[in-house]
XYZ file of C-alpha atoms in Angstrom:
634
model
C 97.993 73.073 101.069
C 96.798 75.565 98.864
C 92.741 74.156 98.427
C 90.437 76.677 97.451
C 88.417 77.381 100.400
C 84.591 78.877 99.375
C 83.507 79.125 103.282
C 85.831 81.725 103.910
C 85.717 83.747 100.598
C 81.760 84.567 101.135
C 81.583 88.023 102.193
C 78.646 89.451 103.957
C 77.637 92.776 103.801
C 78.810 93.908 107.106
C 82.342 92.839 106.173
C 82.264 94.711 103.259
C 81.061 97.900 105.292
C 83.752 97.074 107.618
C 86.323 97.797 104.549
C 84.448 100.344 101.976
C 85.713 103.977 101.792
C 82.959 106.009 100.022
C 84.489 108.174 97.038
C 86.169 111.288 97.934
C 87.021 109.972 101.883
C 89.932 108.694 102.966
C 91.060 105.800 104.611
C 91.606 105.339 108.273
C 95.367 104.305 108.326
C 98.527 104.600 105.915
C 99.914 101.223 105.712
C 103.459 101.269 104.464
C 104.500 97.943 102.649
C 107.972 96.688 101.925
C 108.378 95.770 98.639
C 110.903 92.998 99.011
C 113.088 92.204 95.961
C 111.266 95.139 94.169
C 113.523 96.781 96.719
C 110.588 99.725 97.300
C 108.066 100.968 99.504
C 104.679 100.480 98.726
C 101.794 102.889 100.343
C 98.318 101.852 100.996
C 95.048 102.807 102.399
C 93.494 100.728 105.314
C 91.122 99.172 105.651
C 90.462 99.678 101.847
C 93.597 98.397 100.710
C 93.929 101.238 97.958
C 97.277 101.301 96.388
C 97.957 105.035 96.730
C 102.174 104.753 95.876
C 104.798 103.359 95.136
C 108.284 105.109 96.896
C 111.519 104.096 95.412
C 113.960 103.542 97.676
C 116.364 101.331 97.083
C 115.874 100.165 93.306
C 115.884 102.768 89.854
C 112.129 103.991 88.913
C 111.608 104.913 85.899
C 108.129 106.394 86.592
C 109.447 109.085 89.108
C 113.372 109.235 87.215
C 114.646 107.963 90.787
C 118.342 106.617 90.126
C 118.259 107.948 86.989
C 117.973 111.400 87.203
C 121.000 113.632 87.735
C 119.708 114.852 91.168
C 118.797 111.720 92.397
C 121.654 108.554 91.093
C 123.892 109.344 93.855
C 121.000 108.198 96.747
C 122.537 104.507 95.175
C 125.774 105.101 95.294
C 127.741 102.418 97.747
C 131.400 100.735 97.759
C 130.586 98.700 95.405
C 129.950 101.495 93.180
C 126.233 102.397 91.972
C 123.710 99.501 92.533
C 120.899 99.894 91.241
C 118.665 97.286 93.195
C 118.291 95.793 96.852
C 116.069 93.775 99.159
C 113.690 96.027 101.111
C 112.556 93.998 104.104
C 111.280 95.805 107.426
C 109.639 99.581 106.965
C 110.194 100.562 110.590
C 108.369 103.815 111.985
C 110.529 106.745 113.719
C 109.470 106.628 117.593
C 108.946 109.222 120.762
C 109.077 107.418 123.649
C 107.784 104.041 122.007
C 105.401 105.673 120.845
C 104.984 106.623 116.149
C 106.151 109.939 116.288
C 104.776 110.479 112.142
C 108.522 111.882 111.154
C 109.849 109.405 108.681
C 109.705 105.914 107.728
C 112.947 103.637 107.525
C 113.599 100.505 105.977
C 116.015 98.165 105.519
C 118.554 96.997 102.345
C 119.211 92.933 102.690
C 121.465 92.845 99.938
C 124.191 95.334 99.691
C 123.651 96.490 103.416
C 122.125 100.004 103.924
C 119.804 101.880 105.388
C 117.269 104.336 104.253
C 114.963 107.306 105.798
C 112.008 108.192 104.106
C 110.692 111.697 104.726
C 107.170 111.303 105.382
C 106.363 114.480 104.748
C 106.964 114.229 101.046
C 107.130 110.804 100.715
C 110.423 110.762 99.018
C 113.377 108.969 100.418
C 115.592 111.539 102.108
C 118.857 109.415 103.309
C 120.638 106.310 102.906
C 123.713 105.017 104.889
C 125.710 101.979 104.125
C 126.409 99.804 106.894
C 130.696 98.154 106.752
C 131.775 94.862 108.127
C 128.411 93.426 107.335
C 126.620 90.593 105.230
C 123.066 90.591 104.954
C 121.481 93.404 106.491
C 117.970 91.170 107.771
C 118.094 92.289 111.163
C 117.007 95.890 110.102
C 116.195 98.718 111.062
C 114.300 98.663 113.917
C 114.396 101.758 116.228
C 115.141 102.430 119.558
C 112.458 104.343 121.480
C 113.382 107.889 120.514
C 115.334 107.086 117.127
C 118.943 107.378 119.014
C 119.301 104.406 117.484
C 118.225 102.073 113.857
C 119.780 98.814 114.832
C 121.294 96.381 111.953
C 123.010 92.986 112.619
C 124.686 90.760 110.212
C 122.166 87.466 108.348
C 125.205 86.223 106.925
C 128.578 85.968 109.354
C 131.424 86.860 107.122
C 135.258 87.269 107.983
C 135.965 90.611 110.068
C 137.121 92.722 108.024
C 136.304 90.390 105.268
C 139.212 88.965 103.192
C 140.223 86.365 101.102
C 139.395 82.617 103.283
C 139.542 78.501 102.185
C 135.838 77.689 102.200
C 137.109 74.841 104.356
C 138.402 76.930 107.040
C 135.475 79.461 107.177
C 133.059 77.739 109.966
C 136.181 79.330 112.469
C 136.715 82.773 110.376
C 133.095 84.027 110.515
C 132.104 86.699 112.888
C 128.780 88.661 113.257
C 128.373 92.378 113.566
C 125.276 94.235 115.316
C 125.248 98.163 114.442
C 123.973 100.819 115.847
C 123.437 103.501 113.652
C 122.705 107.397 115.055
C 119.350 108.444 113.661
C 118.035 111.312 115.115
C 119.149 113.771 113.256
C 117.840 113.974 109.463
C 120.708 113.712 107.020
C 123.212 112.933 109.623
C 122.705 108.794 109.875
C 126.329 107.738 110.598
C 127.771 104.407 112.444
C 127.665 105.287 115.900
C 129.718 102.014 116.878
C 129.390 97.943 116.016
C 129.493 95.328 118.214
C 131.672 92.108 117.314
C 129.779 88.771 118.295
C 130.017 85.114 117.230
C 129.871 84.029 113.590
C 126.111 83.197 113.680
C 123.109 84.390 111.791
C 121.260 87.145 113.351
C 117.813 87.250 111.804
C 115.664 90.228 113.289
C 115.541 92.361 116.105
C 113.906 94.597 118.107
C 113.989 97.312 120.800
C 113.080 97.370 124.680
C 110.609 99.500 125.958
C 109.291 100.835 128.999
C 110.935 98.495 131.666
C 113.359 97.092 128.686
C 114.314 100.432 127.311
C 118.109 101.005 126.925
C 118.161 97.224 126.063
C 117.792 95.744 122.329
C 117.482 92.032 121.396
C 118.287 89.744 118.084
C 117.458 86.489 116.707
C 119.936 84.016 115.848
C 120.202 80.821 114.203
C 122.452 78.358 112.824
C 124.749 78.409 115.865
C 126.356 75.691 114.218
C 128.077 78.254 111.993
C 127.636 75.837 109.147
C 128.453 77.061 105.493
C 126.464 74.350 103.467
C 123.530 72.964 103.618
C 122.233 74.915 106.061
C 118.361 73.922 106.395
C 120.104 70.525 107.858
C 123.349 71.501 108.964
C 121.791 74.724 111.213
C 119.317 72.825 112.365
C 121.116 70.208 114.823
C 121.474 72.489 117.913
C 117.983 72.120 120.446
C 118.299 75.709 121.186
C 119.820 79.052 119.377
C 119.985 82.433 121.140
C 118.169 85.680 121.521
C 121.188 88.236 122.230
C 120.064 90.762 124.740
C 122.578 93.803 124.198
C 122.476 96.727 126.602
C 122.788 99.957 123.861
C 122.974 102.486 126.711
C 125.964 100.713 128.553
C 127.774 99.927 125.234
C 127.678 104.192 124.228
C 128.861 104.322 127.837
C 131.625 101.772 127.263
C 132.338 103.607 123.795
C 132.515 106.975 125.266
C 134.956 105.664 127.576
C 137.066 104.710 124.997
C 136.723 101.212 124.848
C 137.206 99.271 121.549
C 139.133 100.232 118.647
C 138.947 101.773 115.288
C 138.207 99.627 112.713
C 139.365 100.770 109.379
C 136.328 100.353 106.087
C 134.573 102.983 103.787
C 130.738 103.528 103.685
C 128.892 105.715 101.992
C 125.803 108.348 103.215
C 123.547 109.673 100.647
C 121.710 112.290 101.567
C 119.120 114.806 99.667
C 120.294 118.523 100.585
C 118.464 121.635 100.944
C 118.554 121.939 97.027
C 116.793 118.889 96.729
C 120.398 117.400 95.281
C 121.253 114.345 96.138
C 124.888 114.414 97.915
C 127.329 111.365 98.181
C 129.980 111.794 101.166
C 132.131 108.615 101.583
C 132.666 108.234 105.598
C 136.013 106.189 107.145
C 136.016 103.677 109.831
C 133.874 102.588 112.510
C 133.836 101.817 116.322
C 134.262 98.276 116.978
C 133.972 97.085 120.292
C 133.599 93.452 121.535
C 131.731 91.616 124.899
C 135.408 91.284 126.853
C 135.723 95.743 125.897
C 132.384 96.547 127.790
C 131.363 93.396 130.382
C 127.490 93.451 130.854
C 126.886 94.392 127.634
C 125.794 91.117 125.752
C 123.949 88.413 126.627
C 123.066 84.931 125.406
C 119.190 83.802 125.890
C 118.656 80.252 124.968
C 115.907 80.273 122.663
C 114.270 77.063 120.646
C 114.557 76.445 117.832
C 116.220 78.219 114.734
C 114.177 81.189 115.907
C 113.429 83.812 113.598
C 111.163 86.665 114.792
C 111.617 88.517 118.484
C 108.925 91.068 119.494
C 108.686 93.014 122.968
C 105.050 93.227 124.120
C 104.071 96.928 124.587
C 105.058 96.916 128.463
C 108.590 96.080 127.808
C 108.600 92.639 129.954
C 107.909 89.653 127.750
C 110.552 89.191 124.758
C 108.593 86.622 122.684
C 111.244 83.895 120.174
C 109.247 82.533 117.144
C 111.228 79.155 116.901
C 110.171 78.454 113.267
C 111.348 74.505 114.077
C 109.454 74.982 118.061
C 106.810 73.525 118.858
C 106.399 76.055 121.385
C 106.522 79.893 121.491
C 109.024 80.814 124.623
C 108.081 83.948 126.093
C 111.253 85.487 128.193
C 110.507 87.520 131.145
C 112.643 91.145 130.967
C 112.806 91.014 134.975
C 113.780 87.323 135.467
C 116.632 88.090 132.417
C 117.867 91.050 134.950
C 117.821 88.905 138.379
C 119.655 85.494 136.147
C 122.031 88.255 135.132
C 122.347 89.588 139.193
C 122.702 85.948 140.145
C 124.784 84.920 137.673
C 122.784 82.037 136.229
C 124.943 81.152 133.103
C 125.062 77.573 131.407
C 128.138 78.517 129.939
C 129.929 81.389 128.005
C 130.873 81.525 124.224
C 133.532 84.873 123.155
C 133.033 86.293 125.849
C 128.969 86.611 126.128
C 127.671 84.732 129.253
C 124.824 82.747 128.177
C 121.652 82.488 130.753
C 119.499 79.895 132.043
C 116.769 78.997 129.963
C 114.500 78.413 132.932
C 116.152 80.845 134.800
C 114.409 83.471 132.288
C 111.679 82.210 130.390
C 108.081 83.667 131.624
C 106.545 80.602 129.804
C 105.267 78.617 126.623
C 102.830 79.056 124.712
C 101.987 75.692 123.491
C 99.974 74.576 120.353
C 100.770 77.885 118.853
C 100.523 76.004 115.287
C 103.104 74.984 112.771
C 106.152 77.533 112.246
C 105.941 80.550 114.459
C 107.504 83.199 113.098
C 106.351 86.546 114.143
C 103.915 88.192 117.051
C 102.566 91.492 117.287
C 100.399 92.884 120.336
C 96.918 94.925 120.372
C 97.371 96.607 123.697
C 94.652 94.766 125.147
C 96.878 92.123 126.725
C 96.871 89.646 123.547
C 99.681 88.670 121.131
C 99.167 87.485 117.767
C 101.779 84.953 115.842
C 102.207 83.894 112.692
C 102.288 80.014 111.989
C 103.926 79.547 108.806
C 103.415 75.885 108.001
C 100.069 75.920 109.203
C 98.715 78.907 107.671
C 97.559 80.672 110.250
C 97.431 83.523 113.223
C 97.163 82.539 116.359
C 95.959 84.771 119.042
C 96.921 84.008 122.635
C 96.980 86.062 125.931
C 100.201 87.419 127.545
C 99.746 86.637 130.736
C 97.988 83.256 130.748
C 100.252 82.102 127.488
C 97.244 80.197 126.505
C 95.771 80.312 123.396
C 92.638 82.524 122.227
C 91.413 82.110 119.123
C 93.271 80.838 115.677
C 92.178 82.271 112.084
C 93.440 80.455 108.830
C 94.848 83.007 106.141
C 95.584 82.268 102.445
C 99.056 81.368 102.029
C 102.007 80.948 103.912
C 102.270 83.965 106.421
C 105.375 85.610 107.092
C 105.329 88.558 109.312
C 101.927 90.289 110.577
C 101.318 94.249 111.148
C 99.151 95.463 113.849
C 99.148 99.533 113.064
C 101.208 100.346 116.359
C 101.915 96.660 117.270
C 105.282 97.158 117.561
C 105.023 100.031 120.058
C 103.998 100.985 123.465
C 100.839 102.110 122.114
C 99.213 100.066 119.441
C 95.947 101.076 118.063
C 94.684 97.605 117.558
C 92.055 97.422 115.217
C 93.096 95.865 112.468
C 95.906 92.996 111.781
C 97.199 92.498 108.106
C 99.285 88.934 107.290
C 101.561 89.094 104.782
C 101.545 86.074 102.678
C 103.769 84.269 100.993
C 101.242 82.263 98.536
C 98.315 83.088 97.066
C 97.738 79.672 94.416
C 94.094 80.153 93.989
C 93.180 83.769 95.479
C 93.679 85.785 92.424
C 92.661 85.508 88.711
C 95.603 83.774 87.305
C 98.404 86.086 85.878
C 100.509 83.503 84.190
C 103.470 81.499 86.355
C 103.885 84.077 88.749
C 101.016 85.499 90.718
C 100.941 88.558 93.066
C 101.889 88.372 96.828
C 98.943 89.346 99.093
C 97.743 90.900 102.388
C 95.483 89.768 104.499
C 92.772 92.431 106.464
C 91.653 91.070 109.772
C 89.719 92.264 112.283
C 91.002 91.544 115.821
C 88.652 94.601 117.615
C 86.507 91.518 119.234
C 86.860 87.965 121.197
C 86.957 86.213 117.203
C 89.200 87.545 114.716
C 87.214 88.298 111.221
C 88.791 88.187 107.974
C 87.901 91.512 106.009
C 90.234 91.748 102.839
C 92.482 90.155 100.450
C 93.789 92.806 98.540
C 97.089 92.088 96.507
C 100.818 93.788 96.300
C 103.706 94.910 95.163
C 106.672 92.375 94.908
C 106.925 90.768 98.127
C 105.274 92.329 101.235
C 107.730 91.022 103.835
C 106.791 93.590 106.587
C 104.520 96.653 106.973
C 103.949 99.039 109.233
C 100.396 101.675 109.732
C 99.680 104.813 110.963
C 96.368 107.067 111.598
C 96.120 109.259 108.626
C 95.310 111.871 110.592
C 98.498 112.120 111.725
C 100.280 112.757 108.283
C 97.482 114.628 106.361
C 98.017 118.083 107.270
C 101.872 118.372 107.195
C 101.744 117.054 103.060
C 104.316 118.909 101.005
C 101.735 120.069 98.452
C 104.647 122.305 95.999
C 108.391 123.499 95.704
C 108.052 127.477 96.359
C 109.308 128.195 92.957
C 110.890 131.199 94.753
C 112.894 128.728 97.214
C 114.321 126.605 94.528
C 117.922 126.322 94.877
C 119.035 124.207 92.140
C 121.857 125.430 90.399
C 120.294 124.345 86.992
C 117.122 126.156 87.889
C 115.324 128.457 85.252
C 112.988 130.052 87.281
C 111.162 131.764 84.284
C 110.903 131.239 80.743
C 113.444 134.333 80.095
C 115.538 131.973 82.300
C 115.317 128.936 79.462
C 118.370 128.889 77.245
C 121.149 126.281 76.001
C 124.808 126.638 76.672
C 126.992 124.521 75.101
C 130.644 123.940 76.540
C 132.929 121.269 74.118
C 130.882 118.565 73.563
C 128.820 119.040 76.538
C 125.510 121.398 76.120
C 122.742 121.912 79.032
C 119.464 123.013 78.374
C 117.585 124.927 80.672
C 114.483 124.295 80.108
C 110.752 125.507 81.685
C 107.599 123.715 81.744
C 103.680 124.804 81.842
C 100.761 123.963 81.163
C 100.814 123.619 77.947
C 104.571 123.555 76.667
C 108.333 123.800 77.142
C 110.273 126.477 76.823
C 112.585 126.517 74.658
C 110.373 123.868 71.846
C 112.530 123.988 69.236
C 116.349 123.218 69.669
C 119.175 122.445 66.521
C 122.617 122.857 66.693
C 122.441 119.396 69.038
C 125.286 117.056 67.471
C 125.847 112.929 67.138
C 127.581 112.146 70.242
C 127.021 115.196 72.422
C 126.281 114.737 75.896
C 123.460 116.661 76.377
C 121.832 117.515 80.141
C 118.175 118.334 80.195
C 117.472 120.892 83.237
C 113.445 120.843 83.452
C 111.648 123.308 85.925
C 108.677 122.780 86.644
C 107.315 126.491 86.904
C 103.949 125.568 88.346
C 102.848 126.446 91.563
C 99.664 124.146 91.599
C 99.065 120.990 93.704
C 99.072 117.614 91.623
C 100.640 119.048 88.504
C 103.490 117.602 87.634
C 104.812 117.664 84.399
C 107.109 114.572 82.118
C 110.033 115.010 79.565
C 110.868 112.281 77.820
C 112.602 112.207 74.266
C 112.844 109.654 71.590
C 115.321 107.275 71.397
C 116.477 108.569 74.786
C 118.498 105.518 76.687
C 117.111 107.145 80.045
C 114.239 107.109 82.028
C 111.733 109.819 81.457
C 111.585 112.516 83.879
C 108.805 113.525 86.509
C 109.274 117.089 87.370
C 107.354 118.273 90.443
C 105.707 121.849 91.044
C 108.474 124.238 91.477
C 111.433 121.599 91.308
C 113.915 120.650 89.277
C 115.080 117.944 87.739
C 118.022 117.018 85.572
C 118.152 113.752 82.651
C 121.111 112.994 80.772
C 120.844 112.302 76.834
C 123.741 111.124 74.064
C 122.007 111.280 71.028
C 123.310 108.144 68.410
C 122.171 109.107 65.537
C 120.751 112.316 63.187
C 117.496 113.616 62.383
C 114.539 115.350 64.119
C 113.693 114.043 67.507
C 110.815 114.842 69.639
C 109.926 115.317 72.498
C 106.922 115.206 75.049
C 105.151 115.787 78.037
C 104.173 112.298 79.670
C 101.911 113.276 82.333
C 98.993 114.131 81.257
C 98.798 117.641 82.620
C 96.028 119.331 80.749
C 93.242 119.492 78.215
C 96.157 120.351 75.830
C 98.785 117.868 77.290
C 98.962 116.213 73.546
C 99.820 119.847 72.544
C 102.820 119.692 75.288
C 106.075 118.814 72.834
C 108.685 119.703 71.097
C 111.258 119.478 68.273
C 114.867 118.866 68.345
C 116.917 119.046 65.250
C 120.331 116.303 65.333
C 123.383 117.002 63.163
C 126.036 114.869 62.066
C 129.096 115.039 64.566
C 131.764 117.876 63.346
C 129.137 119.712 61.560
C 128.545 123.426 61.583
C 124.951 123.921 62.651
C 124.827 126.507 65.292
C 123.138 125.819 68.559
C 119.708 127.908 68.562
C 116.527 127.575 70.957
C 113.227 129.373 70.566
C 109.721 129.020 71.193
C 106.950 130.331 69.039
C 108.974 130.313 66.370
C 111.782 132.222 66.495
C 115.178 130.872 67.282
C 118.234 132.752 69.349
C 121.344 131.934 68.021
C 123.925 130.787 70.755
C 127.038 132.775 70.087
């Protein structure tokens, strides 16, 4: 599969145009990249494909202290205690009527099953809500059109509440959980309610709009509920299901009290107003099922083993991406209403009635290529899907459901990003394809080689290829938005003035060292070009020492690093007028020093200091000083 292909790698000059940002201008789009089992967010330029950062979300950083730091480890705290890694699948934007709204950014954890919100303001991840009763958080976390709603469903059906079950009696204990989680409210994500459905695996989702809105829809496959060997044993059924779930009459249902209260811990992490990561432990969720709230779910036959489901801009066509079809359905919102009116069911399974196929489907899109997997829409009437097997996008028209054009793309796609494509209002310039492969694209880094995205052109009849550029871990999803819309609102410094951090030293004649037992805390300020205090002793063998570092600058693009040697920690990336807190044992004696690691000035080498380590039980008093002289703690 993989043959190095020289026709398509010769770039002209006008495709290079078509990509080149002259120094000092920016690009056109932000393009926000999952980072798969990196479990971050990666941020690039388009159409340059410029790395420009990497947000940690869901997995420790080093580079930025994040899960390390003091202020920051409880963001990954959960019931299984702190983890320290996830999955990071589907970067989904916030929404106003359909519509990018330029607020925050949230993405999904596969793994341990969460939730985050990403502030895009600052770039920093701002929240993080576990999601109970759950397996597998795919499905994730795709909004509703004003955020009332990030929606979650369960990849892997697990018992309900989950307990101990004979692997042979499973297939009949498995149930599936979607989950609505309130999200328009920043740092108040909670479960608003879940929704108990049949033991399948619910893959991806995604909202209505405009004639759809108030209605959500999710993949699922292996119907079969089979527990081994699944890319056999889930693949015997002709047809899985699309669930169509009315959100507005289920909060209508739950508001009239139907369901129960389901018993089960979760945590939400949440950065405060002191920049202070906070860990509140919530109790219990709303559980309702299809018999609480009739009208609420149903079944839309949907071939085969499908994986992605998109809503065109309008709101009418939900499109399946059968990965095993040789067809792509497209399901007509309107004829899904009058089969429900009429009653056209071909049967019922717990409770959900499941409709016609022919009774809703709009039509089939036929010699869509090899594996369909994912569509996006340009606003101009065309949708483009992703053919896994054959390598390719495939652009067809909505309303015809004939195909358009066909590009090939350089391994393996798995989802596609139109900036807006997801929307009611795509922009559609540009189309990036994520890919799986890249064999021969790259230099050669060894046995594993980077993932890659794919820049295409879709703004005429023929879709041009523009870029390869590579990533970070594994760019499952994406999502873009005009620059212009984020640029001015940039958090550019912390108002030293406004910092509320009760380890602040908000001046050097704030900088000191208290020492309480074995515990001491350094308060420590940093400027270009030093710390303050420089020069500690008194520090003993086994101490646990706390590092509070201010950053006392009020500059853009300054921040300053602490790091110490020996230190089993991260180092520590202090912005302008924050601060930041890094926890140190020291294991053995002698002078240690410490540093500055970004390189903040002409005298950034200049930028250390020295502190002095006793034996444990000796008598060295604890003194700081800079310049020199040492205070004496009393």
């Amino acid at each position: 599969m993989a043959c190095r292909t020289t026709e398509t790698t010769a770039i002209d000059a006008d495709v290079a145009q078509a990509v080149y940002v002259a120094p000092g201008e920016y690009d056109e789009f932000y393009g926000f990249m999952s980072g798969g089992y990196s479990g971050q967010l990666s941020v690039y330029g388009i159409p340059s494909g410029r790395l420009l950062r990497v947000i940690p979300v869901f997995s420790q950083d080093p580079e930025k202290a994040y899960g390390y730091s003091e202020e920051t480890k409880p963001m990954l705290m959960t019931t299984h205690g702190f983890i320290p890694w996830d999955d990071a699948h589907h970067p989904e934007l916030s929404m106003t009527d359909g519509v990018p709204d330029g607020r925050w950014i949230f993405i999904n954890g596969n793994n341990t099953p969460r939730v985050a919100r990403i502030d895009l303001d600052s770039f920093i991840t701002d929240e993080i809500v576990e999601i109970p009763n759950s397996s597998g958080n795919h499905a994730s976390p795709f909004v509703t059109p004003n955020n009332e709603y990030v929606v979650a469903a369960t990849r892997f059906a697990v018992p309900v509440p989950n307990v101990d079950v004979a692997l042979s009696e499973l297939s009949e204990a498995l149930s599936g959980t979607l989950t609505f989680i309130r999200a328009d409210v920043a740092d108040e994500m909670e479960i608003a309610f879940q929704i108990i459905v049949p033991g399948f695996n619910y893959d991806l989702a995604h909202s209505g709009k405009g004639v759809s809105d108030g209605w959500a829809f999710f993949t699922s496959y292996n119907t079969e509920k089979a527990t081994t060997l699944l890319e056999v044993n889930a693949s015997r059924n002709d047809k899985d299901f699309i669930a169509a779930v009315n959100w507005r009459l289920a909060e209508e249902c739950v508001a009239g009290g139907a369901g129960r209260d389901v018993p089960g811990a979760y945590y939400h992490n949440y950065m405060d107003d002191r920049h202070v990561a906070v860990s509140e432990v919530k109790e219990g969720t709303r559980m309702i099922t299809p018999e609480d709230c009739p009208g609420m779910v149903f079944f839309l036959p949907t071939p085969k083993s499908p994986h992605g489901v998109d809503v065109d801009p309008t709101g009418e066509y939900i499109v399946g991406g059968g990965k095993l079809a040789t067809v792509i359905p497209v399901h007509s919102f309107t004829k899904m209403i009058a089969a429900i009116e009429n009653e056209a069911f071909e049967t019922i399974i717990d409770g959900i009635p499941v409709l016609d196929y022919e009774a809703v489907l709009y039509g089939e899109v036929e010699n869509p290529g090899l594996g369909p997997l994912h569509t996006e829409f340009d606003g101009r009437g065309n949708a483009y899907t992703t053919a896994f097997i054959s390598s390719e996008i495939v652009k067809w028209d909505i309303e015809s459901t004939t195909v358009l054009d066909r590009i090939p793309v350089y391994y393996s796609v798995g989802h596609l990003m139109i900036p807006g494509g997801d929307s009611r209002q795509p922009y559609g310039k540009y189309l990036i394809a994520l890919n799986k492969i890249t064999k021969d694209r790259y230099l050669p880094t060894g046995p594993e080689l980077a993932h890659a995205a794919q820049l295409i052109d879709i703004s005429g009849e023929k879709m041009r290829l523009l870029l390869d550029f590579p990533t970070i871990g594994e760019p499952h999803y994406a999502q873009a938005i005009p620059a212009e819309m984020l640029i001015d609102d940039q958090v550019r410094i912390y108002e030293i003035g406004e910092n509320t951090n009760p380890h602040a030293a908000k001046s050097e004649a704030e900088a000191r060292i208290e020492r309480d037992g074995n515990e001491v805390h350094v308060y420590m300020t940093m400027i270009r070009s030093h710390f303050a205090p420089d020069n500690i002793e008194g520090i003993k063998v086994g101490d646990d020492v706390y590092f509070h570092l201010t950053n006392l600058e009020q500059d853009w693009d300054v921040p300053h690093g602490f790091a110490a040697m020996g230190m089993q920690n991260a180092e520590l990336l202090v912005m302008p007028g924050e601060t930041r807190t890094i926890r140190w044992t020291p294991q053995r004696e002698g002078i240690i020093p410490f540093y500055c690691t970004d390189f903040c000035s002409a005298l950034h080498q200049e930028m250390q200091g020295y502190i002095r380590v006793s034996p444990a039980g000796s008598d060295v008093p604890l003194a700081y000083g800079t310049a020199g002289e040492l205070t004496t703690v009393p």
